[in-house]
mmCIF file of C-alpha atoms in Angstrom:
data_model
loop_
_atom_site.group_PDB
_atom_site.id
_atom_site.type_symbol
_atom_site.label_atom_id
_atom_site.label_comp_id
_atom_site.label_asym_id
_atom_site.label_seq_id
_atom_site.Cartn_x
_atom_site.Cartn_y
_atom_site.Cartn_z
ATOM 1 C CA UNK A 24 -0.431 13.500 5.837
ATOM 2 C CA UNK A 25 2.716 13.590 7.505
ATOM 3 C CA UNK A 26 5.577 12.845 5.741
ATOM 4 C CA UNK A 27 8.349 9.894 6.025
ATOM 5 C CA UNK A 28 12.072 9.717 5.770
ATOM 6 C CA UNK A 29 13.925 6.098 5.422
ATOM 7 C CA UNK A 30 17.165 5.180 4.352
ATOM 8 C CA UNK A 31 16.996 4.148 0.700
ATOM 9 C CA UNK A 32 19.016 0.602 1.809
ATOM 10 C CA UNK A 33 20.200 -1.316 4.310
ATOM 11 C CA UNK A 34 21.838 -4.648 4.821
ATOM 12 C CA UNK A 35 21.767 -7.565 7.430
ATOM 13 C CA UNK A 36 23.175 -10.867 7.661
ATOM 14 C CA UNK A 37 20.932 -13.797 7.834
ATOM 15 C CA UNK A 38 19.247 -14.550 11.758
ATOM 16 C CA UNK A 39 20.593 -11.245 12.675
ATOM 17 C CA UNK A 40 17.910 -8.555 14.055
ATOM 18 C CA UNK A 41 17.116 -6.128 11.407
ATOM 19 C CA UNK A 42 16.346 -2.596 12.542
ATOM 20 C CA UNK A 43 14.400 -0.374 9.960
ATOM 21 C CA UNK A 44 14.342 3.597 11.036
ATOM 22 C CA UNK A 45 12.002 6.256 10.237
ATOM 23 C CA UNK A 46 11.727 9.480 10.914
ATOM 24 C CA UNK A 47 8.208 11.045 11.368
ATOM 25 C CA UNK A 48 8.792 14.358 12.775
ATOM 26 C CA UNK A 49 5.990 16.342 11.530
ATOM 27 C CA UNK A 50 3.456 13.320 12.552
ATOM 28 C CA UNK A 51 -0.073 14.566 14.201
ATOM 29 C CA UNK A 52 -1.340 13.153 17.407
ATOM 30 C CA UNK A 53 -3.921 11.274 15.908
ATOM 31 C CA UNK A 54 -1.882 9.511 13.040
ATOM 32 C CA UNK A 55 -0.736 6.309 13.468
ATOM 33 C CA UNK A 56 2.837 4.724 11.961
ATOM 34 C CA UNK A 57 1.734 2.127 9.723
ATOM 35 C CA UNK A 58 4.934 -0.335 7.929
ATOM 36 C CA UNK A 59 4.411 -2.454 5.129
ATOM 37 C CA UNK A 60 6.618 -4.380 2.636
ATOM 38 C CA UNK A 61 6.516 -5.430 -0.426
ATOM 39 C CA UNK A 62 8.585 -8.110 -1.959
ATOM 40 C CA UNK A 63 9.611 -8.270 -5.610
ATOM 41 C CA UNK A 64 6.018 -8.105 -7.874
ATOM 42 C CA UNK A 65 4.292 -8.450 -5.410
ATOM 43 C CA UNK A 66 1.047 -6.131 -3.702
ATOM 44 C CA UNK A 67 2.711 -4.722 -0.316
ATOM 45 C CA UNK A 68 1.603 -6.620 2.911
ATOM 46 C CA UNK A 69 1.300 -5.031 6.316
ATOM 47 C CA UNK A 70 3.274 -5.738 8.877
ATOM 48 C CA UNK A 71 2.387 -3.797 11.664
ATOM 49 C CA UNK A 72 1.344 -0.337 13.327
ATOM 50 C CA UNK A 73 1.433 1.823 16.552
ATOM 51 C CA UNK A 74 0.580 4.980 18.176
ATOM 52 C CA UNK A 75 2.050 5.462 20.920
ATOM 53 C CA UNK A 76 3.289 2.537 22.918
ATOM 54 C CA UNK A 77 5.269 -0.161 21.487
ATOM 55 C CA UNK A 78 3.932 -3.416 19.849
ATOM 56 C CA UNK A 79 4.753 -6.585 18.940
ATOM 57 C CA UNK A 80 3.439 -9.528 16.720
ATOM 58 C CA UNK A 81 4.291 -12.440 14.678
ATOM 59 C CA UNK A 82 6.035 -10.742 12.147
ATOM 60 C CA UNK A 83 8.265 -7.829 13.834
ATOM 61 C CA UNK A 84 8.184 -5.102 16.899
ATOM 62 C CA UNK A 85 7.318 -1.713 16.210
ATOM 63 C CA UNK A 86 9.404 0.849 18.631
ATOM 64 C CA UNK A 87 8.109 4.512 18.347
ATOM 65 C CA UNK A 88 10.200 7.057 20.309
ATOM 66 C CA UNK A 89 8.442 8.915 23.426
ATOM 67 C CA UNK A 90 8.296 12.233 21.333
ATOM 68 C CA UNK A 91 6.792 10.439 18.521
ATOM 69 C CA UNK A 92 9.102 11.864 16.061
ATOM 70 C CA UNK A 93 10.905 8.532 14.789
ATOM 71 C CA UNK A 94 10.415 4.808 14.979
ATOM 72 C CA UNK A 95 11.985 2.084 14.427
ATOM 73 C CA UNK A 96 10.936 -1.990 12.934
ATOM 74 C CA UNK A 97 13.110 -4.518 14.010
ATOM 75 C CA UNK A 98 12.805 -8.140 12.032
ATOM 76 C CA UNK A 99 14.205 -9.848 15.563
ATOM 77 C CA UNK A 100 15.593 -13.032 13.213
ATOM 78 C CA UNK A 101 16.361 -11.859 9.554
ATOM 79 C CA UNK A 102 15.434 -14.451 7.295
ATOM 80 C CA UNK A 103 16.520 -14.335 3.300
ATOM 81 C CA UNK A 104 12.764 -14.437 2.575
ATOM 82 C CA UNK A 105 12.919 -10.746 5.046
ATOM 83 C CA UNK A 106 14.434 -9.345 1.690
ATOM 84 C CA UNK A 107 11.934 -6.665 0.441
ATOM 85 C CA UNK A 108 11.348 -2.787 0.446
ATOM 86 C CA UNK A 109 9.753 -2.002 3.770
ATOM 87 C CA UNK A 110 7.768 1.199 3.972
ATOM 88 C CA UNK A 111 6.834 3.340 6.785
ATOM 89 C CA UNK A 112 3.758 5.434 6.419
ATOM 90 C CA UNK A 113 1.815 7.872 8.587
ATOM 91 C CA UNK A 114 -1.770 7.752 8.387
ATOM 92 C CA UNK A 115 -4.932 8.519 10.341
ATOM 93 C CA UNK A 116 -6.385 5.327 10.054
ATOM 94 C CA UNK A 117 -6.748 2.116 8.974
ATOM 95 C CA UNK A 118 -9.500 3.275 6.245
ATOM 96 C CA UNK A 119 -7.453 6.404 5.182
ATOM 97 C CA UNK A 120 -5.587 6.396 2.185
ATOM 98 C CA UNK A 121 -1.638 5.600 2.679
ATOM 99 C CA UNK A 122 0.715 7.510 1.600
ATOM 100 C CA UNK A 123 3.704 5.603 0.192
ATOM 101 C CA UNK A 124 7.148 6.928 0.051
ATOM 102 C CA UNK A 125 10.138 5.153 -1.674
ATOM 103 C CA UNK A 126 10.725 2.812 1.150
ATOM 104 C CA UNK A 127 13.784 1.022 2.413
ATOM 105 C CA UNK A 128 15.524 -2.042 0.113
ATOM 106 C CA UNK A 129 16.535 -4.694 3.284
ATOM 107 C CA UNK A 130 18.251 -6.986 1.944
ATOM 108 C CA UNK A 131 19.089 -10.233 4.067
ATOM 109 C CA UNK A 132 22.559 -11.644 3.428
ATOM 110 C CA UNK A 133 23.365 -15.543 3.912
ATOM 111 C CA UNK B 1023 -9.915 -17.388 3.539
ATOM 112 C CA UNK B 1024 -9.576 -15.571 -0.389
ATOM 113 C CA UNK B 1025 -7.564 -12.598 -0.143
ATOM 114 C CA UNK B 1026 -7.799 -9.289 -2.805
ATOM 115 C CA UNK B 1027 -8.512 -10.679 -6.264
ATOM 116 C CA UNK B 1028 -7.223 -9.174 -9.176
ATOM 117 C CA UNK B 1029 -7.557 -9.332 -12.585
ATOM 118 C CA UNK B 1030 -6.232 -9.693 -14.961
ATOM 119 C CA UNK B 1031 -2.410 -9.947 -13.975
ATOM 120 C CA UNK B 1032 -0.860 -8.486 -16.986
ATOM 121 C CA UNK B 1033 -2.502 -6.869 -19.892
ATOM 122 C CA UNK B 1034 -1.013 -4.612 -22.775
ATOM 123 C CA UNK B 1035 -2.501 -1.980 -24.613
ATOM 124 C CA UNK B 1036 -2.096 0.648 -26.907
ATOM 125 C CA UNK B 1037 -2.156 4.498 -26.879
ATOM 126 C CA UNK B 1038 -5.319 5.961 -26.756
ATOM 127 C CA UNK B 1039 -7.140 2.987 -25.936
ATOM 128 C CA UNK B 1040 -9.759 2.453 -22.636
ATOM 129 C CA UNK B 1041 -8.891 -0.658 -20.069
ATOM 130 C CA UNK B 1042 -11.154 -1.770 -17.228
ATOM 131 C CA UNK B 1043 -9.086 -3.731 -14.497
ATOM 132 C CA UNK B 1044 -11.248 -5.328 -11.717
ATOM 133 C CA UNK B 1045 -11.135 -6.521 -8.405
ATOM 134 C CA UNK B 1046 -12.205 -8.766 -5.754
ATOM 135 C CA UNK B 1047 -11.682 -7.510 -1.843
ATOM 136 C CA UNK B 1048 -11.488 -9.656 0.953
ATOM 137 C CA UNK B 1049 -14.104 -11.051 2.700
ATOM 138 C CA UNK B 1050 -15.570 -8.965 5.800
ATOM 139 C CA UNK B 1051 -14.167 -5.822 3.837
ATOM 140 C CA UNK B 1052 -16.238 -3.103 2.566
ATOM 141 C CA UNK B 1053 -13.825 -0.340 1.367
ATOM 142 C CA UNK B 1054 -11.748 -0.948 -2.258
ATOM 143 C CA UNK B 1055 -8.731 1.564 -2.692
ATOM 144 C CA UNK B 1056 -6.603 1.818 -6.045
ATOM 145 C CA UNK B 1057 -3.113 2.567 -6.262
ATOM 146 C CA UNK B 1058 -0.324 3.282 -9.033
ATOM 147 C CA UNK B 1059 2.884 1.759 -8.882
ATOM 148 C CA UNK B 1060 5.756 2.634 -11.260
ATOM 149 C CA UNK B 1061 8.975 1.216 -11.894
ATOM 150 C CA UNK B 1062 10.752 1.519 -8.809
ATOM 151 C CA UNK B 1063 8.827 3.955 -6.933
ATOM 152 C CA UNK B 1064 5.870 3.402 -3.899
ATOM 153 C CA UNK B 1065 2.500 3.066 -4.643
ATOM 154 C CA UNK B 1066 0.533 6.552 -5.233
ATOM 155 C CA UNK B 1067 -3.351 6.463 -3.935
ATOM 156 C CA UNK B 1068 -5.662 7.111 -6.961
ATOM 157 C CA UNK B 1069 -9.108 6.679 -5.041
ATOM 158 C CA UNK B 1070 -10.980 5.285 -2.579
ATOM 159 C CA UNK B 1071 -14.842 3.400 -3.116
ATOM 160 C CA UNK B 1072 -16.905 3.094 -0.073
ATOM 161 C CA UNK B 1073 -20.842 2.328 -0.235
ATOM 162 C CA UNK B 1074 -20.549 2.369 -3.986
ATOM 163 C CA UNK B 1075 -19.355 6.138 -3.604
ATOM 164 C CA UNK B 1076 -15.966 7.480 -4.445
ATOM 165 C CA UNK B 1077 -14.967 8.776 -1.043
ATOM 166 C CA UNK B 1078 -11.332 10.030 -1.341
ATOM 167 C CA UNK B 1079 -9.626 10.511 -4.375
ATOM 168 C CA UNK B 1080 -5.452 11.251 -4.952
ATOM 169 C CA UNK B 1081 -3.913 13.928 -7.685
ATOM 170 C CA UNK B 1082 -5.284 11.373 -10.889
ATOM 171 C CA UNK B 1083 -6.631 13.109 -14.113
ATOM 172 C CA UNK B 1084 -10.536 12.445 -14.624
ATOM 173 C CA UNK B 1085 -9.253 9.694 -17.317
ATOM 174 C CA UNK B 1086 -8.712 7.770 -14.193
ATOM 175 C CA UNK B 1087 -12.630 6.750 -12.817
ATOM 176 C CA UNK B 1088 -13.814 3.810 -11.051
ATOM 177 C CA UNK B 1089 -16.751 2.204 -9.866
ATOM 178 C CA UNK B 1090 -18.272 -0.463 -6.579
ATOM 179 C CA UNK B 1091 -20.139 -2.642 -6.718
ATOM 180 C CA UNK B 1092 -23.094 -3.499 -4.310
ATOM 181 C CA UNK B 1093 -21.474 -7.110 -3.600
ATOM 182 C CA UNK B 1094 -18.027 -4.497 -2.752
ATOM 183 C CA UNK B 1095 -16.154 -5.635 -6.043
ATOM 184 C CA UNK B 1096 -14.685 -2.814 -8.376
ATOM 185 C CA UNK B 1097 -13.173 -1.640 -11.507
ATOM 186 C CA UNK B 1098 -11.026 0.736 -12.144
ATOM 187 C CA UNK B 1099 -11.291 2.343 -16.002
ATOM 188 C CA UNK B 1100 -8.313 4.504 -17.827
ATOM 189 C CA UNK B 1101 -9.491 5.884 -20.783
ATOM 190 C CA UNK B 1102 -6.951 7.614 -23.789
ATOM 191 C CA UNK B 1103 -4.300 5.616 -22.048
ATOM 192 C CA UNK B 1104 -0.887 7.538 -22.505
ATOM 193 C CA UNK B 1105 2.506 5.904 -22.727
ATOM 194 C CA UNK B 1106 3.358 7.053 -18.933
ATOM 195 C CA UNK B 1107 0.533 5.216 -17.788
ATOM 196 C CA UNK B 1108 2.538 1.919 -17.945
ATOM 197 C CA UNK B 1109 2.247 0.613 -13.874
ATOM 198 C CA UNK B 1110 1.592 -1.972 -11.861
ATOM 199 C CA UNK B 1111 -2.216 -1.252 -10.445
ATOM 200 C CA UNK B 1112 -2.673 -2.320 -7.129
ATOM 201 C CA UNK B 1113 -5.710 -2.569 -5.454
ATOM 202 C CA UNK B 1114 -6.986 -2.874 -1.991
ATOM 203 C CA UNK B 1115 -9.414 -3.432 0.489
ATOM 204 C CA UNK B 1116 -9.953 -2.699 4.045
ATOM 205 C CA UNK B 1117 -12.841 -2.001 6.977
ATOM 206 C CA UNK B 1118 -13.072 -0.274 10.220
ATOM 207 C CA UNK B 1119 -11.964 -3.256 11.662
ATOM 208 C CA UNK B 1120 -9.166 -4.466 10.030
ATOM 209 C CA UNK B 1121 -6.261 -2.688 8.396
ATOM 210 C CA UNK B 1122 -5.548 -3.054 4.075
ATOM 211 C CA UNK B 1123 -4.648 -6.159 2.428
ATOM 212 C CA UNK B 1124 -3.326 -5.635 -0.970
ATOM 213 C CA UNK B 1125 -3.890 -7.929 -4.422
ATOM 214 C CA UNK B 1126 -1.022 -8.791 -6.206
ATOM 215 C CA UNK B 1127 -1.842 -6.362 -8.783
ATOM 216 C CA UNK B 1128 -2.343 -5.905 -12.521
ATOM 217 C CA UNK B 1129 0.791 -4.911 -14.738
ATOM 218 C CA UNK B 1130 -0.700 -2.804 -17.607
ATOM 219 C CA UNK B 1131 2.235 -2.066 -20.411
ATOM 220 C CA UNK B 1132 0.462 0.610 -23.268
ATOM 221 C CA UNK B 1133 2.825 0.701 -26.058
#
């Protein structure tokens, strides 16, 4: 599996965008970029995932650059409840195993 | 719409002894992963149970095994439990269709 790199923390004030980066750049053309978080104790909950094209849900949008290489999760309205490690994994599918790195720390400032 | 079941949520035991944690996946889901999670670092894949079959498994010792059940449940079992072993033990479940969901976990302290 491809590995991640993520900044260990980041900040962001409170209904600010928050903008998570990755970088992916040994990713395969049939992995996907999966991103999760997990707050304090808690099991990690997904978020949401791409291949190629952008995507958006509820939760967040999920940019992933043209080359693949790097993507980035922006929270579009940080909220203090946003405060959790967010991890961004490369897998091959959504019945693969995941391969967790350290993650990023966000945490949402009032 | 019950999520991943776990239990139980915390449990301690001592060296050398066997524990059996258990779990309940989501409805609709058919495939039951396990992961370790220790202080402060990501989750690390220990297997993977599909069709009552182990179907992938991460770099665990064989003390690690685990076991599905025909209604999908499953256990996971440490035997000789070592000091190190000490983790939060996640489990989750997933299908074809539908990506993981995660439990909340079991926090296993062996003193």
């Amino acid at each position: 599996d491809a590995k991640t790199t993520q900044p260990p923390s980041m900040d962001c004030a409170e209904g600010r965008a928050a903008n998570l980066p990755c970088n992916h750049s040994t990713i395969s053309g049939n992995e996907y970029v999966y991103w999760y978080r997990q707050i304090h104790s808690q099991g990690p909950q997904y978020i949401i995932h791409g291949l190629k094209n952008n995507e958006t849900n509820e939760m967040a949008s999920l940019i992933i650059t043209e080359d693949r290489k790097s993507s980035t999760l922006i929270l579009p309205h940080a909220t203090l409840r946003d405060t959790a490690v967010y991890y961004c994994i490369v897998g091959r599918g959504s019945n693969y195993k995941l391969t967790f790195g350290k993650g990023t720390l966000l945490t949402v400032n009032p | 719409d019950a999520g991943v079941t776990q239990s139980p949520t915390h449990l301690i035991k001592t060296r050398g002894q066997q524990v059996t944690l258990r779990c309940s996946p989501k409805s609709g889901h058919d495939t039951v992963s396990w992961y370790q999670q220790a202080l402060g670092q990501g989750p690390q894949f220990i297997f993977q149970y599909y069709e009552e079959e182990e179907r992938q498994r991460g770099n665990f010792p064989d003390r690690f095994s685990g076991h599905q059940f025909p209604n999908y449940s499953s256990e996971l079992n440490v035997n000789a439990l070592l000091l190190g072993d000490s983790a939060l033990y996640l489990c989750a479940s997933s299908s074809r269709e539908y990506g993981y969901t995660f439990g909340s976990g079991t926090r296993l302290t062996v003193v």
